[in-house]
Short mmCIF file of C-alpha atoms in Angstrom, two decimals:
data_model
loop_
_atom_site.label_atom_id
_atom_site.label_comp_id
_atom_site.label_asym_id
_atom_site.label_seq_id
_atom_site.Cartn_x
_atom_site.Cartn_y
_atom_site.Cartn_z
CA MET A 1 71.96 66.56 83.14
CA GLY A 2 68.22 66.93 83.83
CA ALA A 3 65.31 67.39 81.30
CA PRO A 4 66.49 68.35 77.84
CA PHE A 5 65.60 71.89 76.48
CA SER A 6 62.44 71.87 74.94
CA ILE A 7 61.75 74.47 72.13
CA LEU A 8 58.88 75.00 69.89
CA VAL A 9 59.89 76.02 66.16
CA THR A 10 56.95 76.98 63.68
CA GLY A 11 56.62 78.98 60.57
CA PRO A 12 56.04 78.25 56.79
CA LYS A 13 58.02 75.95 54.46
CA ARG A 14 61.60 77.29 53.26
CA THR A 15 62.07 79.95 55.84
CA GLY A 16 65.35 78.22 57.20
CA LYS A 17 63.83 76.31 60.35
CA SER A 18 65.34 73.45 60.13
CA GLN A 19 68.61 75.09 59.00
CA LEU A 20 68.90 77.16 61.94
CA VAL A 21 68.20 74.38 64.29
CA ASP A 22 70.69 72.49 63.05
CA ARG A 23 73.29 75.40 63.05
CA VAL A 24 72.42 76.00 66.94
CA PHE A 25 71.55 72.43 68.25
CA GLY A 26 72.92 69.72 65.87
CA LEU A 27 69.66 68.40 64.96
CA SER A 28 68.97 67.42 61.50
CA SER A 29 66.27 65.25 59.73
CA GLY A 30 68.12 62.21 60.74
CA ASP A 31 67.24 63.08 64.48
CA SER A 32 63.24 62.73 63.85
CA VAL A 33 61.70 60.57 66.43
CA ALA A 34 57.95 61.22 65.63
CA SER A 35 56.08 62.89 62.71
CA GLN A 36 52.38 63.65 61.96
CA PRO A 37 52.26 64.79 58.45
CA VAL A 38 48.43 65.64 58.61
CA THR A 39 48.79 68.13 61.25
CA GLN A 40 52.59 69.54 60.17
CA ILE A 41 53.93 68.19 63.43
CA GLU A 42 57.34 66.58 63.70
CA HIS A 43 59.32 65.91 66.89
CA PHE A 44 63.12 65.93 67.15
CA ALA A 45 65.49 64.78 69.59
CA ASP A 46 69.51 64.04 70.18
CA GLU A 47 70.74 60.84 71.43
CA GLU A 48 72.32 62.74 74.42
CA GLY A 49 68.97 64.14 75.90
CA PHE A 50 70.19 67.56 75.35
CA ILE A 51 67.55 69.06 73.22
CA ARG A 52 63.61 68.28 72.17
CA CYS A 53 62.47 69.99 69.23
CA VAL A 54 58.96 70.10 67.75
CA PHE A 55 58.47 71.41 64.32
CA ILE A 56 55.06 72.59 63.09
CA GLY A 57 54.61 73.79 59.78
CA SER A 58 52.05 76.40 60.12
CA SER A 59 51.76 79.04 62.93
CA GLY A 60 47.90 78.46 63.11
CA VAL A 61 48.29 74.92 64.09
CA ALA A 62 51.08 75.81 66.71
CA SER A 63 48.78 78.31 68.35
CA TYR A 64 46.09 75.57 68.94
CA TYR A 65 49.05 72.93 69.74
CA VAL A 66 50.26 75.52 72.42
CA ARG A 67 46.82 76.20 73.85
CA ALA A 68 45.85 72.52 73.80
CA GLY A 69 48.80 71.33 75.71
CA GLY A 70 50.10 69.54 72.71
CA MET A 71 47.06 67.58 71.98
CA ILE A 72 45.59 68.04 68.21
CA GLU A 73 43.86 64.99 66.71
CA GLY A 74 45.36 62.36 69.19
CA VAL A 75 49.05 63.78 68.63
CA VAL A 76 50.97 62.98 71.97
CA LYS A 77 52.29 65.93 73.47
CA PRO A 78 56.03 66.64 74.31
CA PRO A 79 57.26 66.81 78.14
CA PRO A 80 55.66 70.27 79.09
CA PRO A 81 56.34 73.10 78.93
CA PHE A 82 58.30 74.70 76.20
CA ASP A 83 61.51 76.47 77.39
CA MET A 84 61.40 78.46 74.26
CA ALA A 85 59.57 79.24 70.89
CA TRP A 86 60.99 80.15 67.60
CA ILE A 87 58.28 81.84 65.34
CA PHE A 88 59.64 82.22 61.56
CA ILE A 89 58.07 84.71 59.50
CA ASP A 90 58.66 85.35 55.74
CA GLY A 91 57.71 88.95 54.95
CA ASP A 92 54.19 89.32 56.22
CA PHE A 93 53.29 89.14 60.25
CA GLY A 94 49.66 87.64 59.60
CA VAL A 95 47.04 86.68 61.52
CA ASP A 96 48.31 83.01 62.17
CA GLU A 97 51.44 84.50 63.39
CA GLU A 98 49.90 86.74 65.68
CA MET A 99 47.64 83.97 67.21
CA CYS A 100 51.10 81.77 67.78
CA VAL A 101 52.73 84.81 69.39
CA GLU A 102 49.65 85.49 71.69
CA ALA A 103 49.40 81.56 72.54
CA THR A 104 53.05 81.46 73.53
CA LEU A 105 53.06 84.69 75.34
CA GLU A 106 49.96 83.63 77.18
CA LYS A 107 51.73 80.58 78.53
CA ARG A 108 54.60 82.59 79.58
CA ILE A 109 57.02 80.78 76.76
CA PRO A 110 59.91 83.17 75.93
CA THR A 111 59.47 84.06 72.40
CA LEU A 112 62.06 84.71 69.35
CA ILE A 113 60.35 85.98 66.20
CA CYS A 114 62.73 85.38 63.09
CA ILE A 115 62.61 87.22 60.07
CA SER A 116 63.74 85.08 57.53
CA HIS A 117 66.14 85.32 54.42
CA ALA A 118 67.42 88.57 55.96
CA ASP A 119 70.49 88.17 53.48
CA ASP A 120 67.86 88.54 50.43
CA ARG A 121 66.07 91.67 51.58
CA GLN A 122 67.00 95.26 51.47
CA PRO A 123 67.96 96.77 54.93
CA GLU A 124 65.20 99.39 54.88
CA ASP A 125 62.70 96.41 54.06
CA LEU A 126 64.03 94.59 57.17
CA LYS A 127 63.89 97.41 59.43
CA ALA A 128 60.15 98.01 58.29
CA VAL A 129 59.03 94.37 59.14
CA ALA A 130 60.77 94.43 62.59
CA ALA A 131 59.10 97.66 63.39
CA ILE A 132 55.84 96.16 62.55
CA VAL A 133 56.46 92.83 64.49
CA LYS A 134 57.46 94.81 67.51
CA SER A 135 54.54 97.44 67.49
CA ARG A 136 52.18 94.53 66.87
CA VAL A 137 53.49 92.29 69.66
CA ASP A 138 53.72 95.05 71.92
CA ILE A 139 49.87 95.47 71.74
CA ILE A 140 49.28 91.76 72.14
CA LEU A 141 51.34 91.65 75.28
CA LYS A 142 49.50 94.79 76.76
CA ASP A 143 46.28 93.21 75.99
CA LEU A 144 47.24 90.13 77.89
CA ILE A 145 48.44 91.93 80.81
CA ALA A 146 45.21 93.97 80.85
CA GLN A 147 43.15 90.91 80.67
CA ARG A 148 44.87 89.52 83.90
CA GLU A 149 44.40 92.68 85.93
CA GLY A 150 47.92 93.96 85.40
CA ASP A 151 49.54 90.80 85.89
CA GLY A 152 53.32 92.01 85.36
CA SER A 153 54.78 88.70 85.10
CA LEU A 154 53.65 88.47 81.76
CA ALA A 155 56.46 90.99 80.45
CA THR A 156 59.18 88.50 81.63
CA PRO A 157 59.52 86.21 79.71
CA ALA A 158 58.38 88.20 76.58
CA PHE A 159 59.79 88.40 73.27
CA ASP A 160 62.61 89.69 70.74
CA VAL A 161 63.18 89.90 67.05
CA ILE A 162 65.96 88.78 64.99
CA GLN A 163 67.05 88.64 61.35
CA VAL A 164 67.86 85.39 60.10
CA GLN A 165 70.54 84.99 57.56
CA ASN A 166 69.56 81.76 55.69
CA PRO A 167 69.96 82.42 51.89
CA LEU A 168 66.90 80.31 50.08
CA PRO A 169 68.41 76.78 49.08
CA PRO A 170 67.64 75.97 45.42
CA THR A 171 65.78 72.51 44.46
CA CYS A 172 67.62 70.09 42.65
CA MET A 173 66.98 70.41 38.83
CA GLU A 174 66.32 66.79 38.04
CA CYS A 175 63.93 65.92 40.84
CA GLN A 176 63.02 69.38 42.37
CA SER A 177 63.65 67.86 45.97
CA LYS A 178 65.37 69.87 48.62
CA THR A 179 69.26 70.53 48.64
CA LEU A 180 71.67 70.87 51.40
CA GLN A 181 74.74 73.08 51.33
CA LYS A 182 78.22 71.72 52.11
CA ARG A 183 81.78 71.93 51.21
CA ILE A 184 83.00 70.55 47.67
CA PRO A 185 84.76 67.36 48.44
CA ASP A 186 87.66 68.01 46.31
CA VAL A 187 87.94 71.77 46.51
CA PRO A 188 87.75 72.79 50.22
CA THR A 189 87.46 76.50 49.84
CA MET A 190 84.46 76.08 47.69
CA GLN A 191 80.70 75.11 48.86
CA ALA A 192 77.89 74.39 46.95
CA TRP A 193 74.26 72.69 47.29
CA TYR A 194 73.71 68.85 46.90
CA CYS A 195 70.39 66.93 46.05
CA THR A 196 69.14 65.22 49.08
CA ASN A 197 66.99 62.75 47.61
CA PRO A 198 68.44 59.29 47.71
CA GLU A 199 66.49 58.12 44.57
CA CYS A 200 67.70 60.88 42.52
CA GLU A 201 70.71 60.37 40.19
CA LEU A 202 72.45 63.67 41.19
CA CYS A 203 72.11 62.99 44.93
CA ASP A 204 75.52 64.05 46.85
CA ILE A 205 76.91 63.95 43.48
CA CYS A 206 76.12 67.05 41.27
CA PRO A 207 76.86 70.60 43.19
CA PHE A 208 74.58 73.44 42.35
CA LYS A 209 75.42 77.10 42.92
CA ALA A 210 79.00 76.71 43.84
CA THR A 211 80.45 79.45 45.91
CA ASP A 212 83.35 80.40 47.73
CA PHE A 213 83.28 78.81 51.35
CA VAL A 214 82.19 81.21 53.85
CA PRO A 215 82.50 80.03 57.57
CA ASN A 216 79.13 80.29 59.59
CA GLN A 217 78.10 83.82 60.25
CA PRO A 218 80.03 84.31 63.84
CA VAL A 219 78.50 87.84 64.24
CA PHE A 220 75.02 86.43 63.59
CA ASN A 221 75.43 83.31 65.82
CA GLN A 222 76.49 85.61 68.76
CA GLU A 223 73.61 87.88 68.38
CA LEU A 224 71.37 85.02 68.41
CA HIS A 225 72.94 83.39 71.25
CA ALA A 226 72.59 86.79 73.18
CA LYS A 227 69.08 87.23 72.57
CA CYS A 228 68.17 83.33 73.49
CA LEU A 229 70.04 83.93 76.82
CA GLY A 230 68.41 87.55 77.41
CA LEU A 231 65.10 85.95 76.96
CA LEU A 232 65.91 83.09 79.27
CA HIS A 233 67.99 84.87 82.26
CA ALA A 234 64.92 84.90 84.34
CA ASN A 235 64.99 81.14 84.80
CA ALA A 236 68.75 79.79 85.77
CA THR A 237 67.47 75.95 85.25
CA VAL A 238 66.25 76.66 81.73
CA THR A 239 69.14 78.85 81.07
CA ARG A 240 71.81 75.81 81.95
CA ARG A 241 69.78 73.56 79.88
CA TYR A 242 70.17 75.78 76.58
CA GLN A 243 73.89 76.70 77.24
CA ILE A 244 74.63 72.63 77.40
CA ALA A 245 72.15 72.13 74.22
CA GLN A 246 73.79 75.00 72.22
CA LEU A 247 76.84 74.78 69.90
CA ILE A 248 77.76 78.11 69.29
CA ASP A 249 79.45 79.09 72.72
CA SER A 250 82.03 76.32 73.83
CA ALA A 251 83.24 78.61 76.54
CA ILE A 252 80.19 77.81 78.43
CA LYS A 253 80.67 74.02 78.03
CA PHE A 254 84.08 74.46 79.31
CA GLU A 255 82.92 76.15 82.41
CA TYR A 256 80.48 73.50 83.14
CA ALA A 257 83.05 70.63 82.70
CA LYS A 258 85.34 72.76 85.11
CA THR A 259 82.90 72.86 87.72
CA PHE A 260 82.21 69.12 87.65
CA ILE A 261 86.21 68.33 87.70
CA ILE A 262 86.69 70.82 90.64
CA THR A 263 83.80 69.34 92.77
CA THR A 264 84.77 65.81 91.89
CA THR A 265 88.40 66.31 92.97
CA LEU A 266 87.31 67.79 96.60
CA ILE A 267 84.85 64.87 97.05
CA SER A 268 87.81 62.13 96.00
CA THR A 269 90.34 64.20 98.35
CA GLY A 270 87.80 63.51 101.17
CA LEU A 271 87.25 59.81 100.55
CA GLY A 272 90.86 59.15 99.93
CA ALA A 273 91.69 60.49 103.58
CA SER A 274 90.36 56.79 104.86
CA PRO A 275 93.27 55.14 106.66
CA ILE A 276 91.98 51.82 105.45
CA PRO A 277 93.71 50.30 102.36
CA PHE A 278 91.22 49.78 99.27
CA ALA A 279 88.15 50.68 101.45
CA ASP A 280 87.80 53.93 99.32
CA ALA A 281 88.20 52.33 95.90
CA PRO A 282 84.36 51.75 95.49
CA LEU A 283 83.47 55.05 95.88
CA LEU A 284 86.18 56.69 94.26
CA VAL A 285 85.67 54.64 91.06
CA ALA A 286 81.76 55.93 91.10
CA THR A 287 83.15 59.42 91.73
CA GLN A 288 85.26 59.21 88.73
CA LEU A 289 82.83 57.51 86.46
CA THR A 290 80.23 60.02 87.30
CA LEU A 291 82.78 62.68 86.40
CA VAL A 292 83.25 61.09 83.12
CA ASN A 293 79.80 60.82 82.23
CA SER A 294 79.24 64.39 83.10
CA VAL A 295 82.02 65.82 81.07
CA CYS A 296 81.17 63.49 77.96
CA SER A 297 77.47 64.66 78.42
CA VAL A 298 78.29 68.27 78.25
CA TYR A 299 80.18 68.01 75.00
CA GLY A 300 77.88 65.26 73.42
CA VAL A 301 80.08 62.39 73.63
CA GLN A 302 79.30 58.93 74.34
CA ASN A 303 81.19 57.16 77.27
CA ALA A 304 81.69 53.37 76.81
CA SER A 305 83.18 52.61 80.09
CA THR A 306 81.14 50.98 82.95
CA TYR A 307 81.51 50.74 86.81
CA TRP A 308 82.39 47.24 86.65
CA GLY A 309 85.02 47.79 83.95
CA LEU A 310 86.63 50.53 85.96
CA PHE A 311 86.55 48.88 89.12
CA LYS A 312 88.28 45.68 87.73
CA ASN A 313 90.98 47.90 85.97
CA VAL A 314 91.71 50.15 89.21
CA MET A 315 91.66 46.89 91.59
CA ALA A 316 93.98 44.80 89.28
CA THR A 317 97.27 46.82 89.61
CA PRO A 318 97.59 46.99 93.42
CA ILE A 319 96.26 43.42 93.84
CA VAL A 320 98.90 41.95 91.10
CA GLY A 321 101.86 44.04 92.99
CA LEU A 322 101.10 42.81 96.45
CA ALA A 323 100.66 39.08 94.82
CA VAL A 324 104.38 39.51 93.34
CA GLN A 325 105.80 40.94 96.52
CA ILE A 326 104.37 38.06 98.40
CA TYR A 327 105.50 35.22 95.90
#
């Protein structure tokens, strides 16, 4: 399926970074492949190779990371370049956030600025923060274009702002560790927060702040999806990587799978025109295995089949049938 969708996610702690990435791409803390606690940098990737995410706990560190090509104090850089950057802010769009936005725009990385905890804020406050962010980033963008003597390509990709709905999770009353929200096992209509510390006596046992279960906000999901596509539309290859990696729009995945099926059917029809019995079998098996692998990869499913396993199954039936007729 080509290179994975590579995304930079940065911002202060407890702003919903991992929660949003898990919602959109299905990446969780269990998918960490490398960590640098000193520099607050952590790398995540899925098994299927769809998504590679770099979490940085400070926008100031992220700005140096982007400008230095991924090298900070010996940290090994991910496959460059980043396809997108999500920069989280919590109330104030400070100097570090400005530096990070300037770095990503300078590198022509589509940038989505996420105002966290939107559901805990007043609408007037959110509008004011969004207006301030847009005006200051517009100034940064204009300065960058001026520095490059009117290089208009900096305007595309540019940036967008979104209000992220991610209620602040409570901490465990016993050990003060992080909590994760999920449905209550015996009460599927309710959801609550559970301690994630395996050493805590309350881990995955005692629910906190139980409320009625509300599915993921479809309106917000679609708004986020639309903004990401809007920032990526200039690059068809990167757009395709994002569409396959994301979990919000299953219709997109269906269209890719349908394309693979139609293409493989036409190829198989041409191969099957050979008049020599069984001469087309090796190529047909390879074509069908490629189809299965492609569809599985789009939906993130592992395919346990192998070429020789399929080939033996395909050839066994006609050979046994001929043997029966002869003898």
